[in-house]
Coordinates of C-alpha atoms in Angstrom, one line a residue:
Chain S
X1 CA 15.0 41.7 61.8
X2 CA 11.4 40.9 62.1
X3 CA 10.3 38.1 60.4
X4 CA 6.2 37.7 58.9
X5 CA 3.7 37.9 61.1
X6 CA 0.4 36.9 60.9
X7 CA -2.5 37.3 62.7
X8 CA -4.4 35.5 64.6
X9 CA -2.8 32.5 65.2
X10 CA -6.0 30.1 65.6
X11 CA -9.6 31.2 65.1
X12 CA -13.0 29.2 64.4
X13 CA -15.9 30.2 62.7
X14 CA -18.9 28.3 61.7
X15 CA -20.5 28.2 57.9
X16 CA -21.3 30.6 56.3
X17 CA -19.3 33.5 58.4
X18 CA -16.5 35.1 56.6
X19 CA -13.1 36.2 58.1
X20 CA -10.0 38.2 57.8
X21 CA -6.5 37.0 58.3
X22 CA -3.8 40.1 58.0
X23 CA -0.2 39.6 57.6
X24 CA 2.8 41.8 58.2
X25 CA 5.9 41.3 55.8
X26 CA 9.5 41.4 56.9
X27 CA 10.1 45.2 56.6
X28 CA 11.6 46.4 53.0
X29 CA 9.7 43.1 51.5
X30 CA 7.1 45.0 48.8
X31 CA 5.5 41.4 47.7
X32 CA 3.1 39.2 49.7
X33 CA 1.9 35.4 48.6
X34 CA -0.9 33.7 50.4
X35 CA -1.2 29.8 50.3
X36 CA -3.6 27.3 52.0
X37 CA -2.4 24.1 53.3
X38 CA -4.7 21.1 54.0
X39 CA -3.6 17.7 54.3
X40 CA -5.2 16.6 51.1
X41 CA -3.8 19.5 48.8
X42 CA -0.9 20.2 50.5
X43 CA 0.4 23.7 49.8
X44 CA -1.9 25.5 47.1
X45 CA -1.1 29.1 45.7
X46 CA -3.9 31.7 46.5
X47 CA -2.7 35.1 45.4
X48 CA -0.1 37.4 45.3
X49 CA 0.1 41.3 46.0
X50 CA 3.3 43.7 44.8
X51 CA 2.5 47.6 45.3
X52 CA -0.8 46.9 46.6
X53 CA -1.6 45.6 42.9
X54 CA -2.7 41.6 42.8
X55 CA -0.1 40.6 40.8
X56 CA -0.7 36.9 40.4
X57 CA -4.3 34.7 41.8
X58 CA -4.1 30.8 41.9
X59 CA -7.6 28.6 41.0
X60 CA -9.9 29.8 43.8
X61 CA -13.0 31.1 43.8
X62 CA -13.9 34.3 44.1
X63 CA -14.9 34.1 48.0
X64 CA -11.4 34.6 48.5
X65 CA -9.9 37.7 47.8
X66 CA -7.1 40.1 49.8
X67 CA -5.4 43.3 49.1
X68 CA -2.1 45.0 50.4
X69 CA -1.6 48.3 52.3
X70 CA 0.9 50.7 51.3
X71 CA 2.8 49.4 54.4
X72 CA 2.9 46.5 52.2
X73 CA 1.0 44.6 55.3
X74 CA -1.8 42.4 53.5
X75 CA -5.6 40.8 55.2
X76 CA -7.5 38.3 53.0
X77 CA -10.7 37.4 53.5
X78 CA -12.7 34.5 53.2
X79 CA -16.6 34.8 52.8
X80 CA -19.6 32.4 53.1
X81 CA -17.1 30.0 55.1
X82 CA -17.3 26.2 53.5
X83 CA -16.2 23.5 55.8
X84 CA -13.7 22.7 53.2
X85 CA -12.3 26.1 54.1
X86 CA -10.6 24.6 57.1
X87 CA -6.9 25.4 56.6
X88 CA -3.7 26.5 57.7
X89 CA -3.3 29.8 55.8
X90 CA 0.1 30.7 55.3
X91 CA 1.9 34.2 54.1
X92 CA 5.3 34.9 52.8
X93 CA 6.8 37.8 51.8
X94 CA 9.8 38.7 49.5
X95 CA 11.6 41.2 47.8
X96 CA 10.1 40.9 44.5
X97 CA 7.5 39.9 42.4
X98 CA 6.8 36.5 41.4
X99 CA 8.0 32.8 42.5
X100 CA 11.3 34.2 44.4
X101 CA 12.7 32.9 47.7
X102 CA 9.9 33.4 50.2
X103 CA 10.3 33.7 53.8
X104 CA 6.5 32.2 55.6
X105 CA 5.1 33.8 58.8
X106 CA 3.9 31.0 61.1
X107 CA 0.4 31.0 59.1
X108 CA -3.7 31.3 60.8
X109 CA -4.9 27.9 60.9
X110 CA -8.7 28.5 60.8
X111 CA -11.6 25.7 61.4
X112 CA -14.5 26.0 60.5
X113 CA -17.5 24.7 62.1
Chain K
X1 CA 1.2 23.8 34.2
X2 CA 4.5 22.4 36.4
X3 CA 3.7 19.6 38.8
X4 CA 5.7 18.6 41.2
X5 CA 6.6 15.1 42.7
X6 CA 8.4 14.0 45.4
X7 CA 9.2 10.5 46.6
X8 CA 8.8 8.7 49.0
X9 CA 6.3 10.4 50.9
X10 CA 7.3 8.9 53.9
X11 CA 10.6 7.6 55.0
X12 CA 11.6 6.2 58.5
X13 CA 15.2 6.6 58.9
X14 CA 17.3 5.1 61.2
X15 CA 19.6 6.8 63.1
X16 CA 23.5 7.4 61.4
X17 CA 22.0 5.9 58.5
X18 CA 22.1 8.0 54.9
X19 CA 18.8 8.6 52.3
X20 CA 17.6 10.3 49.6
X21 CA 14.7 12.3 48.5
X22 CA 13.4 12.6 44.9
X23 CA 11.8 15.6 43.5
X24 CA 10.5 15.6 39.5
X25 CA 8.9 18.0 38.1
X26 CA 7.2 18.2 34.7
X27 CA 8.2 21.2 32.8
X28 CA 11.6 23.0 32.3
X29 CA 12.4 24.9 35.2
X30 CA 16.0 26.8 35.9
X31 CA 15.5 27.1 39.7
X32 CA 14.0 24.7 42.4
X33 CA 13.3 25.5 46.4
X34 CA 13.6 23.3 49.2
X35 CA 11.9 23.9 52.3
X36 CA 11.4 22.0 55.7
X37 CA 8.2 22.4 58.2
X38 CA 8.6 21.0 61.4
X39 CA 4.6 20.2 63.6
X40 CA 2.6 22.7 63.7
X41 CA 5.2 25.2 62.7
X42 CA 5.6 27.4 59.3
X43 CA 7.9 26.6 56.4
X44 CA 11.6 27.4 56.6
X45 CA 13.9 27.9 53.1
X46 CA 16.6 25.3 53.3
X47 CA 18.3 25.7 49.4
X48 CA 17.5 27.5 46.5
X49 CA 19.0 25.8 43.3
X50 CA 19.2 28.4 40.7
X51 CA 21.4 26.4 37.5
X52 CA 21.7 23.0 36.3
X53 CA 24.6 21.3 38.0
X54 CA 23.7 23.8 41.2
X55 CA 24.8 21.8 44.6
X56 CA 24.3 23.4 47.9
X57 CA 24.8 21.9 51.5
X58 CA 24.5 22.8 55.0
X59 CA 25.5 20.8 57.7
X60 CA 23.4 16.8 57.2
X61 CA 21.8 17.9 54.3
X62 CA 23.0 18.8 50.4
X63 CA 20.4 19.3 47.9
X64 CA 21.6 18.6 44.0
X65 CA 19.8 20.1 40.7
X66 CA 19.6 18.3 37.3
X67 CA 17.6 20.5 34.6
X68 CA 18.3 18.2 31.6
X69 CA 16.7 15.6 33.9
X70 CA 13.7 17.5 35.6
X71 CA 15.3 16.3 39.0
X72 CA 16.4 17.5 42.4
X73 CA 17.7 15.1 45.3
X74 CA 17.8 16.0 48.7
X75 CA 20.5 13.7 50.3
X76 CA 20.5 13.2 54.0
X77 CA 23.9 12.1 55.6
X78 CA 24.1 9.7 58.6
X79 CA 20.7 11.2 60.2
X80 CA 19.5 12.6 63.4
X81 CA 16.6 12.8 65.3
X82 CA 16.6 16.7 64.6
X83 CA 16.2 15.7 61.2
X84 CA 12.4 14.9 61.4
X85 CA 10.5 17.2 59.5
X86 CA 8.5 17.3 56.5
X87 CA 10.3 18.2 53.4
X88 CA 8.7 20.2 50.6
X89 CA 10.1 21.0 46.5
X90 CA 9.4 23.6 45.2
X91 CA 9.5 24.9 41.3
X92 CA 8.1 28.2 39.4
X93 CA 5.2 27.4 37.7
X94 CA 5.6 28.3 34.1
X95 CA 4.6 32.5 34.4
X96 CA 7.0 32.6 37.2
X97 CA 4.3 34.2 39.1
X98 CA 3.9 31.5 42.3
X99 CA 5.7 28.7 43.6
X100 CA 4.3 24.7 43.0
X101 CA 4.9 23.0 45.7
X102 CA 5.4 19.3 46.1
X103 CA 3.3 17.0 48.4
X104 CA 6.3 16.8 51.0
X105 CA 8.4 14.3 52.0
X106 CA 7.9 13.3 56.2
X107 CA 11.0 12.1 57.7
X108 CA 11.1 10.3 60.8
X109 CA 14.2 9.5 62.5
X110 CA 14.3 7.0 64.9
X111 CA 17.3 5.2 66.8

């Protein structure tokens, strides 16, 4: 069975770009969480998708947003890059909706420049 | 909104020897998640705690929940070097829509 994958692995991008980070959840897996981890805030919530509905959004702004596919696969993007923005960007999937066991892909780490 | 904190941060273990990890967290929660994240590599669920009293184990390492307390120990018997990792705790935040994680707990095993 296929686990998440997310793609790419590594980019860089200087201020002020924006980028797009996609993520495939393990097949039958309907809901997909987003969460950036930096050394300082450790693992923070971003947003969730279900049925290609946001379900659920942590505290960021609104230069981050997503969506979800009816393949269930999900992108999010980041515009008007901030330094700050440098992050490993992880996804997980599940079966359901809301804070259930979630299986991560291997995550994007992205630096920005 | 739930916080979650573990202790120690950091622990340097020595091999063969036994330790504990401490995870509060503020508001009543039924369930708590533990996962481990080795270098550079993503997060991989170890036990899900789902009642008070809940005990799981597998292999070195058997997690414990305490509800009434607002507590969940991970305890590591007689350590090995495949052991080092970081650590995270995990709880629902109070919706139930997203998981709070804790800051993670590095382990370092050394002989």
């Amino acid at each position: 069975k296929a686990g998440v994958t997310q793609t790419p692995r590594y980019l860089i991008k200087t201020r002020g770009q924006q980028v797009t980070l996609s993520c495939s959840p393990i097949s039958g897996h309907r809901s997909v969480s987003w969460y950036q981890q930096t050394p300082g805030q450790g693992l923070q919530f971003l947003f969730e998708y279900f049925s290609e509905t946001q379900r659920n959004k942590g505290n960021f702004p609104g230069r981050f947003s997503g969506r979800q596919f009816s393949n269930s696969r999900s992108e999010m993007n980041v515009s008007t890059l901030e330094l700050g923005d440098s992050a490993l960007y992880l996804c997980a999937s599940s079966a359901g909706v809301g804070a259930n066991v979630l299986t991560f892909g291997a995550g994007s780490r992205l630096t920005v420049l | 909104e739930l916080k979650v904190e573990q202790n120690p941060l950091f622990l340097s273990m020595q091999e063969g020897k036994n330790y504990t990890i401490y995870c509060n967290y503020s508001t009543t929660s039924d369930r708590l998640y533990w996962y481990r994240q080795d270098p550079g590599k993503s997060l991989e669920s170890l036990f899900v705690l789902l009642s008070n009293g809940a005990v799981k184990q597998e292999g070195r390492l058997m997690a414990s929940l305490d509800t009434k307390a607002r507590l969940s120990t991970l305890h590591i018997t007689a350590a090995v070097h495949d052991l080092s990792a970081t650590y995270f705790c995990a709880g629902p935040n109070q919706a139930g829509t997203a998981l709070i994680f804790g800051k993670g707990t590095t382990l370092s095993v050394s002989s």
